[in-house]
mmCIF file of C-alpha atoms in Angstrom:
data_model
loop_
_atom_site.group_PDB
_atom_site.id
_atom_site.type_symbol
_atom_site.label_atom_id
_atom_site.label_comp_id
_atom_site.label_asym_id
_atom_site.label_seq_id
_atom_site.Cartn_x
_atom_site.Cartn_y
_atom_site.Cartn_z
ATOM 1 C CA UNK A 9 111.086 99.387 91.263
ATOM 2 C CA UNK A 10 108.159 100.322 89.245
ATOM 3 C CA UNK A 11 104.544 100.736 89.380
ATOM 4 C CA UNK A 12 101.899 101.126 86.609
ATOM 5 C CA UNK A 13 98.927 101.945 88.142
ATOM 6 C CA UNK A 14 98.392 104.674 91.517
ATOM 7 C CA UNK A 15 95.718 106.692 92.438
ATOM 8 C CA UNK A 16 96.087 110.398 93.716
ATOM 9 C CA UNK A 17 93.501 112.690 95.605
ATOM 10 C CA UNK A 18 92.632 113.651 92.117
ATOM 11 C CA UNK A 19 90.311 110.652 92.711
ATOM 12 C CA UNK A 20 89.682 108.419 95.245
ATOM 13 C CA UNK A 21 93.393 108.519 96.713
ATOM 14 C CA UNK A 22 94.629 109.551 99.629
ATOM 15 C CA UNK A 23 97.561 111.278 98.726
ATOM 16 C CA UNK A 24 97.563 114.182 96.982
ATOM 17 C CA UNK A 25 99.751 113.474 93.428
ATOM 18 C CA UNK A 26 102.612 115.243 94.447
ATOM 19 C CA UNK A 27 102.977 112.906 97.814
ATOM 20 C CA UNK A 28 101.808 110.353 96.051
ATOM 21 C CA UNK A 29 105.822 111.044 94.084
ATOM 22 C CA UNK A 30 107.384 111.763 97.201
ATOM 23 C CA UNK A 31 106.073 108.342 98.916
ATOM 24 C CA UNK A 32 107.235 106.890 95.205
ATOM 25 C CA UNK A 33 110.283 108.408 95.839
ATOM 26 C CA UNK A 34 110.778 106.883 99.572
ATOM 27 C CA UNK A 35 109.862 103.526 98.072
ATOM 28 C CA UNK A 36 112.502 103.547 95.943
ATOM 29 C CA UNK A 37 110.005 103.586 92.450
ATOM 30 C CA UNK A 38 112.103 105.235 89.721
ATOM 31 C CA UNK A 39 109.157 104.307 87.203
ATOM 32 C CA UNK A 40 105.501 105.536 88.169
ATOM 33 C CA UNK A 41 101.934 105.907 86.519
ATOM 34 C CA UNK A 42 99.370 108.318 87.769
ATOM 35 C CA UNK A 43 95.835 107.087 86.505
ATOM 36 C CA UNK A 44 93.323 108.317 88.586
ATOM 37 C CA UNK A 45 89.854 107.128 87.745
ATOM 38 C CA UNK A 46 88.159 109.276 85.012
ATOM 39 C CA UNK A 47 90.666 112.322 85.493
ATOM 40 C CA UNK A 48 93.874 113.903 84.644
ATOM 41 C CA UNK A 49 93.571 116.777 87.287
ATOM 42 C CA UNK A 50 96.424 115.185 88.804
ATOM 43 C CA UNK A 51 99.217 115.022 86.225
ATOM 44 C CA UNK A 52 100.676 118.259 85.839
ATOM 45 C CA UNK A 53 101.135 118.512 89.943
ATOM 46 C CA UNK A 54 102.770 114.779 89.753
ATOM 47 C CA UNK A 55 105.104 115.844 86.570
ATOM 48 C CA UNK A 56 106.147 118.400 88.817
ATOM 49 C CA UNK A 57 107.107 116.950 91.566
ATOM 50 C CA UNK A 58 108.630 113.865 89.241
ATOM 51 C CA UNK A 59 111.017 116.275 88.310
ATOM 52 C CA UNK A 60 112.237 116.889 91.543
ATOM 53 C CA UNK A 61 112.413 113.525 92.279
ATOM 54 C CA UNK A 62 114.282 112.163 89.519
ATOM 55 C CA UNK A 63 111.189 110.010 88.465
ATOM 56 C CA UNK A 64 109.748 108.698 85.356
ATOM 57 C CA UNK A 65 106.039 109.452 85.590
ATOM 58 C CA UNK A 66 103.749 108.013 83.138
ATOM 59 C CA UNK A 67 100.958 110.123 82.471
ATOM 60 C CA UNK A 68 97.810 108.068 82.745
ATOM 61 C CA UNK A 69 93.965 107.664 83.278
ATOM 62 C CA UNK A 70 91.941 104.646 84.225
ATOM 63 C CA UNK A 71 88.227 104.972 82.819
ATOM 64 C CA UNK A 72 85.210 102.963 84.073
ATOM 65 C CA UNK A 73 83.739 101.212 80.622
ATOM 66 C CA UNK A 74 80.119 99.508 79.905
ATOM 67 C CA UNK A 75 80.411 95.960 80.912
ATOM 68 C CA UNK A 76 77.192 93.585 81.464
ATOM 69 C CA UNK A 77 79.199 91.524 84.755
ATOM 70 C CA UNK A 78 81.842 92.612 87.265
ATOM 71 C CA UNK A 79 83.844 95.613 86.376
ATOM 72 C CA UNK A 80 85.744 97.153 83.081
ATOM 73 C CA UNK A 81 88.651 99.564 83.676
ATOM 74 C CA UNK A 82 90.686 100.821 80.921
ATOM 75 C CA UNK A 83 94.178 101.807 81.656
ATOM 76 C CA UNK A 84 95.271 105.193 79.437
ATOM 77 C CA UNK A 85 98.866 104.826 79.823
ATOM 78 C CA UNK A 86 101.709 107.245 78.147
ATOM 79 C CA UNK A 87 99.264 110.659 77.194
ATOM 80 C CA UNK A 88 101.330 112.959 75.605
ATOM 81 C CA UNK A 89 97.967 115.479 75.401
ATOM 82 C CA UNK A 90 94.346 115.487 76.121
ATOM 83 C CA UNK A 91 92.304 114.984 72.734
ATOM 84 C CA UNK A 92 88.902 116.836 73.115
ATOM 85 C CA UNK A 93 87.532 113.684 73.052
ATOM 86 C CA UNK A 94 88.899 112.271 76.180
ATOM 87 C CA UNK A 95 87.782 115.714 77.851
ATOM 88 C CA UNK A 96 84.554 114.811 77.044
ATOM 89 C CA UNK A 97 84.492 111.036 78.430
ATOM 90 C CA UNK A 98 86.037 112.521 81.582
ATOM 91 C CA UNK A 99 83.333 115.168 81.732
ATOM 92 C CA UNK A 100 80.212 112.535 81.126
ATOM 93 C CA UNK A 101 81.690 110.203 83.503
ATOM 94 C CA UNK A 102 82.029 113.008 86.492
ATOM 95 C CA UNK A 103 78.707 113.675 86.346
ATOM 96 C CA UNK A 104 77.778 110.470 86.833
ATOM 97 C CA UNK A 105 80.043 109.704 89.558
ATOM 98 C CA UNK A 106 78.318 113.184 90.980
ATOM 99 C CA UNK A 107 74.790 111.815 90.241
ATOM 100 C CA UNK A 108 75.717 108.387 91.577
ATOM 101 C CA UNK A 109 77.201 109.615 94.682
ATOM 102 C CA UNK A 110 74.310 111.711 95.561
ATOM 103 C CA UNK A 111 71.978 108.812 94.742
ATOM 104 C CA UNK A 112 73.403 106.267 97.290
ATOM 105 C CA UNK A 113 73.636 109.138 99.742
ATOM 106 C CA UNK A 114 70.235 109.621 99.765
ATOM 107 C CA UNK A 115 69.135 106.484 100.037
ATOM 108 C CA UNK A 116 71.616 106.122 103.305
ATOM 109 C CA UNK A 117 70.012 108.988 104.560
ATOM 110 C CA UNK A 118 66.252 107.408 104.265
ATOM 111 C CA UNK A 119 67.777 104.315 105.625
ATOM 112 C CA UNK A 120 68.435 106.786 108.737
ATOM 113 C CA UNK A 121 72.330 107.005 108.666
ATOM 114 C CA UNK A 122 73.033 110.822 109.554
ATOM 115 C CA UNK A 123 75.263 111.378 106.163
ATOM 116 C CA UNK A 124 75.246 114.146 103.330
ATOM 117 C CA UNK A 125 77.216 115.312 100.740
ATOM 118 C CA UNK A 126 78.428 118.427 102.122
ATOM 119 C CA UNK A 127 79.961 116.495 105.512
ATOM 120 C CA UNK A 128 81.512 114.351 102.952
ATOM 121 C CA UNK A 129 83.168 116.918 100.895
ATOM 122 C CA UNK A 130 84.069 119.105 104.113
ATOM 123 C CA UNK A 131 85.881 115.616 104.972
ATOM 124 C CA UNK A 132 87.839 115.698 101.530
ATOM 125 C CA UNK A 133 88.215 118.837 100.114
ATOM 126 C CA UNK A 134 90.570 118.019 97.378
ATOM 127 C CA UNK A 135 88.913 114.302 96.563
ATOM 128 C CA UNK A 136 86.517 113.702 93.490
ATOM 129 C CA UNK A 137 84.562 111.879 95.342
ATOM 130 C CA UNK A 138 83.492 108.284 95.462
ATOM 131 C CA UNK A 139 82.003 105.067 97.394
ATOM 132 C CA UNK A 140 85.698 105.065 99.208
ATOM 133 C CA UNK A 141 85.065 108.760 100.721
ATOM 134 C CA UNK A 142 81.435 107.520 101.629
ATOM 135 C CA UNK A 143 82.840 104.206 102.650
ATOM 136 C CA UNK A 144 85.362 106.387 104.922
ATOM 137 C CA UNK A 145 82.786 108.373 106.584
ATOM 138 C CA UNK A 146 80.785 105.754 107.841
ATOM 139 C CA UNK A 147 83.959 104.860 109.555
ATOM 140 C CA UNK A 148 84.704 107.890 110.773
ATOM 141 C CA UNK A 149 80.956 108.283 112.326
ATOM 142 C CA UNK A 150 81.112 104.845 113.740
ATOM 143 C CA UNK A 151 78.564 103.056 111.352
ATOM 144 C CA UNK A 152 80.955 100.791 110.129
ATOM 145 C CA UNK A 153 84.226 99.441 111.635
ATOM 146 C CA UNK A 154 86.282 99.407 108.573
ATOM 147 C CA UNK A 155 86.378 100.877 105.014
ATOM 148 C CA UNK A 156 85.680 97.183 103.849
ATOM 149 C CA UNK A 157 83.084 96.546 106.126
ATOM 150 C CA UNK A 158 81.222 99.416 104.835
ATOM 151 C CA UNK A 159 81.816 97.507 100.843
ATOM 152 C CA UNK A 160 80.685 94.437 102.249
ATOM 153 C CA UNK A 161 77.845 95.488 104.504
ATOM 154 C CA UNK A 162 76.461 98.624 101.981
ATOM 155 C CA UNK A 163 78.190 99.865 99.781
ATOM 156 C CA UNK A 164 79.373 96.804 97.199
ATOM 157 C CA UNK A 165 77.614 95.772 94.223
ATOM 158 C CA UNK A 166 74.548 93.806 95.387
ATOM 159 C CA UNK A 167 74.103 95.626 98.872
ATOM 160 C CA UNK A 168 71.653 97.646 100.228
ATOM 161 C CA UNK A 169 72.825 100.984 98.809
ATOM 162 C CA UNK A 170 74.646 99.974 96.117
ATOM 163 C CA UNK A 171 73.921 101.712 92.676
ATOM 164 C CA UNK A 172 74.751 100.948 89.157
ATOM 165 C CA UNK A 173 77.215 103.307 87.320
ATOM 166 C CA UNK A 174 77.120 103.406 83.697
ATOM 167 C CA UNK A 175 80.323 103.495 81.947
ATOM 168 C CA UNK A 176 82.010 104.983 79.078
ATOM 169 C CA UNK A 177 81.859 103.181 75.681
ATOM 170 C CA UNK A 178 84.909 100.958 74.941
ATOM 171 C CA UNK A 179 85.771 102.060 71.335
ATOM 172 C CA UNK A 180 85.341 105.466 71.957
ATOM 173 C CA UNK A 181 87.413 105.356 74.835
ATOM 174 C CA UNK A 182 89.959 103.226 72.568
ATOM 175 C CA UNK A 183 89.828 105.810 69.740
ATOM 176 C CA UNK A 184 90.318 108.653 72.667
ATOM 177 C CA UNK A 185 92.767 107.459 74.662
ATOM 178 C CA UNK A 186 95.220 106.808 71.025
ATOM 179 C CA UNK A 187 94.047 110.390 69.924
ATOM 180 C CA UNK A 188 95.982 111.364 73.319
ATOM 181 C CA UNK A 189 99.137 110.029 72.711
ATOM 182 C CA UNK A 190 98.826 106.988 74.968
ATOM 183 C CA UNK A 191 97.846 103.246 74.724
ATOM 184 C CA UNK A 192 95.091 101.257 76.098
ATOM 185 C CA UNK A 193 95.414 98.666 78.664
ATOM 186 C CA UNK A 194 93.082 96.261 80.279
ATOM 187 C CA UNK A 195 92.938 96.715 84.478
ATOM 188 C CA UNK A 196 93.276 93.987 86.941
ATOM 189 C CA UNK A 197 91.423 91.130 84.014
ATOM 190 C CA UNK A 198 89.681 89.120 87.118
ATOM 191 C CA UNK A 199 87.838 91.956 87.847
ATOM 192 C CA UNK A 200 86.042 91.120 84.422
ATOM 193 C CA UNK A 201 84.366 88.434 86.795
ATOM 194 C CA UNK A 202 84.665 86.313 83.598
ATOM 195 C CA UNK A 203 85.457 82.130 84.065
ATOM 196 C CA UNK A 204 88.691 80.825 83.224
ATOM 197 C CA UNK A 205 86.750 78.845 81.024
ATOM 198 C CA UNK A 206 85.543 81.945 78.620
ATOM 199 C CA UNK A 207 88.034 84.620 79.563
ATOM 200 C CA UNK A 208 90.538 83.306 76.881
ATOM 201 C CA UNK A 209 88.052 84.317 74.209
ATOM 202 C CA UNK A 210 86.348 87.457 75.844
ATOM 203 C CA UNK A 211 90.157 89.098 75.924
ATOM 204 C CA UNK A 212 90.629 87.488 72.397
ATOM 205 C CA UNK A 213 87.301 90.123 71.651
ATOM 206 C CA UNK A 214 88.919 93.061 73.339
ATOM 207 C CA UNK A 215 92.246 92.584 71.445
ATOM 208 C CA UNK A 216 90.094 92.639 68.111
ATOM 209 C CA UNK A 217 88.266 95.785 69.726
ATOM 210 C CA UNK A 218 92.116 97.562 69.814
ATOM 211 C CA UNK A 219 92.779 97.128 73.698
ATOM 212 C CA UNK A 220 97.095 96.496 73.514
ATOM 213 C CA UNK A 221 97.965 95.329 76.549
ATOM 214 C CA UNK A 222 96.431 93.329 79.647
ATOM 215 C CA UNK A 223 97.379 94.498 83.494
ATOM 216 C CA UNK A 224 98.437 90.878 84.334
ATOM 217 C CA UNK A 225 100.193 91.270 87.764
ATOM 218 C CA UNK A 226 98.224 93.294 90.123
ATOM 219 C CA UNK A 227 97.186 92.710 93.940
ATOM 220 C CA UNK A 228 93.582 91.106 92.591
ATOM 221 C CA UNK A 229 95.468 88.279 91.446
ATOM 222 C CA UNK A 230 97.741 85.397 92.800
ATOM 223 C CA UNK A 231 101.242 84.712 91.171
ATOM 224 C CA UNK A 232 99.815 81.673 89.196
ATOM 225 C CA UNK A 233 97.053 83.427 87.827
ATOM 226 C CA UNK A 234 99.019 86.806 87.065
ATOM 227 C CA UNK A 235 101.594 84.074 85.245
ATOM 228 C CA UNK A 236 98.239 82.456 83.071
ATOM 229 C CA UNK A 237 97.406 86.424 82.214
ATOM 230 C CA UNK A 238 101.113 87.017 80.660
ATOM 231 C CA UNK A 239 100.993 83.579 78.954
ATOM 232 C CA UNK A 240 97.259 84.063 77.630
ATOM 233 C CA UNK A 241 97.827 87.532 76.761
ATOM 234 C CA UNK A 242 101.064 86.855 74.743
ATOM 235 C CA UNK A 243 99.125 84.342 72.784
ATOM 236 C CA UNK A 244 96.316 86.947 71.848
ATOM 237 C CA UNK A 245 99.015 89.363 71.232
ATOM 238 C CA UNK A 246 98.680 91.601 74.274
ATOM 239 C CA UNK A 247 101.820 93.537 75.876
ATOM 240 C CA UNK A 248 101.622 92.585 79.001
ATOM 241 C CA UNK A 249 101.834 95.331 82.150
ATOM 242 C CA UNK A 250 101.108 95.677 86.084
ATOM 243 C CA UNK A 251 100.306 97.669 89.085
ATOM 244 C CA UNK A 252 99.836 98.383 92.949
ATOM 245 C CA UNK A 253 96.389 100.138 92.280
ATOM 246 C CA UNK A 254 97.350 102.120 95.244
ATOM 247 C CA UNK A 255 95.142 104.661 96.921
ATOM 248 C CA UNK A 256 96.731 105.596 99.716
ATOM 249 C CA UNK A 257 98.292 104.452 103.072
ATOM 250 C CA UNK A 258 95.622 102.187 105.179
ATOM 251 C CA UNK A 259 93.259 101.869 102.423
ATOM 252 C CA UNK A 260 93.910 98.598 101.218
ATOM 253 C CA UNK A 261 96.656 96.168 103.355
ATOM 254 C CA UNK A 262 97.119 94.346 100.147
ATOM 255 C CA UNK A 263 98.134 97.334 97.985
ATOM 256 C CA UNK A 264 101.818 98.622 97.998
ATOM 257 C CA UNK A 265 103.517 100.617 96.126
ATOM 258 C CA UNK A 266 105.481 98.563 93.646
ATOM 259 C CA UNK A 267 103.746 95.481 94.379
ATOM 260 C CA UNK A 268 101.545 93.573 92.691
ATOM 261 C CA UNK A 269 100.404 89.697 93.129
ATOM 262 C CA UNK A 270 101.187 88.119 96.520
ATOM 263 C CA UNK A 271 102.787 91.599 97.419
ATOM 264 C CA UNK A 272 105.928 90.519 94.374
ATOM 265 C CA UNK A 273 108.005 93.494 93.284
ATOM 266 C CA UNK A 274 106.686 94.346 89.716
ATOM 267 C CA UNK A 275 109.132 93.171 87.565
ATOM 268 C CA UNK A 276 110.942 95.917 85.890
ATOM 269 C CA UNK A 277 110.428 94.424 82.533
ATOM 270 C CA UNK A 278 107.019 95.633 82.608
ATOM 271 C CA UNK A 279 108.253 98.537 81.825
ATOM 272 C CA UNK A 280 111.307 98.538 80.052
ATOM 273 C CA UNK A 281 110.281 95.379 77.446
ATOM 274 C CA UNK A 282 106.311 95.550 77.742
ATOM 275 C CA UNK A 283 105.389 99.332 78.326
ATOM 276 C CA UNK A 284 107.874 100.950 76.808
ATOM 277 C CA UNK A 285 108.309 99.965 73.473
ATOM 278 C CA UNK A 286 104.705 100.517 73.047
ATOM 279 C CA UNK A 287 104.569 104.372 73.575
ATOM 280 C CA UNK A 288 104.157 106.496 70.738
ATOM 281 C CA UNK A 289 106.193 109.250 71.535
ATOM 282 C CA UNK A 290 107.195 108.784 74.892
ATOM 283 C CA UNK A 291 110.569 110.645 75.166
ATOM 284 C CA UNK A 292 112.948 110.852 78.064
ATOM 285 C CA UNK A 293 115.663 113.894 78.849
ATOM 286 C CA UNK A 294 118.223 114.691 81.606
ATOM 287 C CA UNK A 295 118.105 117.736 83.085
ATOM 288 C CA UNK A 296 119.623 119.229 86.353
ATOM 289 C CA UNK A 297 119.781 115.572 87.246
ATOM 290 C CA UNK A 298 115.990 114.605 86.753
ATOM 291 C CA UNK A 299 114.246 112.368 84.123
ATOM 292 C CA UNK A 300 111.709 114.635 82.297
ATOM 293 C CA UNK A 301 109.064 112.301 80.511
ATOM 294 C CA UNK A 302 107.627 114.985 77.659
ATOM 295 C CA UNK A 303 106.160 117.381 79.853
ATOM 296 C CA UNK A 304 106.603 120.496 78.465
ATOM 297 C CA UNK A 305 104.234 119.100 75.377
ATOM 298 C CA UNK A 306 101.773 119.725 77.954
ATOM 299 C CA UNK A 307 101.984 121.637 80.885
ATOM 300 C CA UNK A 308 99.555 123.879 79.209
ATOM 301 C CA UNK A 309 97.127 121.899 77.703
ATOM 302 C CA UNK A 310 96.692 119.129 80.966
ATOM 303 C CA UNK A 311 93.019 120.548 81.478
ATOM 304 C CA UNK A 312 90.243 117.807 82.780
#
C-alpha cells in the first residue's frame, strides 16, 4: 500500500511524524509522503523512524496558494533539500497562519466563547496550530459537538468567524519547490471549487504555469470523478498521483491511511509509474534491512 499525502503534528495532525510511520507501518504502507501544510519540521523525525520501519518516505510539503474561489494546495513531493526560497514561503505563510489564528480567536472571544490562544497551545504543545486545533477545543469545552460541527457552524469559509488567509504565490512556489529537489503537484482538484464545465481549461492553465502532476484519487472525490481527473490530466499532460490527506485517528471518518476515493486502496502505480519516474534525484539504498530514500543529503540542512 501507499499513500501520497499525510499530515503529522508538525501541522494540523494528530500524530506526531514518527507515529504517524509507525501507524504507516501497522497499515501495511511500504510507500509514504509527509507534507504537512506550510512546513518541513516534520521530515527529519519521519526519515528516522522510516528507517526503522523499512519505509519509503517521500519528503514533502503541501503549501496554501492565492486562489480567487475554494482552495489551492500545492503538493511538494520528493525534496531532496530546502532552497532558501522555500524557507522563506514557509516563514511568510506561518505568520499568517499565526496572525489568522489569533484573528478568529478574538473574534470568538467577543462573540463570548471562553477561548484563547494560550489554552489552545497548552492543548497542543507540539501542533502549528490551525482552525482544526480551534475546531478541537470547542469540542473539548462543549461548544460544539463535533470537530465538523464547529467547520460548519463557525469556523468554515462563509461562517461567523471565518477569516480569509492569503496564500503563497503559485510560480514562486513552482520555482521553489523545483529549486528543492522535488516536483509540484496539484491537491485534491475539486477543492478548486471549479465546474466540470471550466476545470478542463483552468488545469490546462496550471500545466502551462509548470504544476506536473494532479492528486486525482483522494477522499474529496468519488471513484468516477477521481477516474475523469486521471483521464483529463493525462490529456493535459499531468502525472497523475493520490492520497489519504490523513491527520490523524478520529479526525476525519473518511480519511485512511492508504485510501483514497470511496475508501479504494491507492493504487500502487501511483507511485511506481506516476510518482516515481518523475523525481529528480530520488534514490533508494538497502541498509541493515531498511529502504533509505536520500536522507543523508539532508539530515543537516532539513531546517523550516
Amino acid at each position: 500500500m501507499i499513500d501520497l499525502h499525510t499530515h503529522s503534528t508538525a501541522s494540523d495532525g494528530n500524530l506526531s511524524p514518527q507515529d504517524l510511520v509507525l501507524k504507516a507501518r501497522e497499515k501495511g504502507i511500504t510507500v509514504l509522503a509527509l507534507t504537512d501544510h506550510d512546513t518541513t519540521a516534520g521530515l527529519d523525525e519521519a526519515a528516522s523512524a522510516a528507517l526503522t520501519q523499512g519505509i519509503t518516505l517521500v519528503p514533502g510539503i503541501e503549501l496554501n496558494i492565492s486562489w480567487p474561489t475554494g482552495e489551492f494546495h500545492l503538493l511538494g513531493l520528493g525534496l531532496t533539500h530546502i532552497h532558501p526560497s522555500l524557507q522563506a514561503i514557509t516563514t511568510e505563510l506561518k505568520n499568517q497562519r499565526t496572525s489568522r489564528n489569533s484573528n478568529i480567536i478574538l473574534k470568538l472571544q467577543q462573540a463570548g466563547f471562553n477561548i484563547s490562544v494560550e489554552a489552545i497551545k497548552k492543548e497542543f504543545p507540539q501542533s502549528t496550530l490551525g482552525r482544526p486545533h480551534i475546531a478541537s477545543y470547542l469540542v473539548k469545552t462543549g461548544s460544539c459537538k463535533t470537530i465538523q460541527e464547529a467547520f460548519d457552524k463557525y469556523l468554515g469559509k462563509g461562517r461567523p468567524y471565518y477569516i480569509h488567509r492569503a496564500g503563497a504565490d503559485l510560480q514562486q512556489a513552482i520555482a521553489a519547490i523545483k529549486a528543492s529537489g522535488g516536483v509540484s503537484v496539484l491537491a485534491h482538484p475539486l477543492s478548486l471549487y471549479v465546474s466540470w464545465g471550466k476545470i478542463e481549461s483552468v488545469l490546462g492553465g496550471l500545466r502551462e504555469s509548470g504544476v506536473e502532476g494532479i492528486e486525482a484519487y483522494h477522499p474529496g472525490a468519488r471513484r468516477p470523478e477521481g477516474i475523469r481527473l486521471e483521464e483529463m490530466g493525462r490529456k493535459l499532460g499531468f502525472f497523475i498521483t493520490g492520497g489519504s490527506d490523513f491527520h490523524g485517528e478520529g479526525v476525519r471518518k473518511d480519511r485512511k491511511l492508504g485510501h483514497g476515493c470511496n475508501g479504494e486502496k491507492l493504487p500502487h502505480r501511483l507511485w511506481t509509474e506516476e510518482l516515481l519516474p518523475h523525481l529528480q534525484s530520488f534514490s533508494t539504498q538497502v541498509e541493515g534491512g531498511a529502504t533509505e530514500p536520500m536522507f543523508k543529503i539532508w539530515q543537516s540542512n532539513m531546517v523550516d
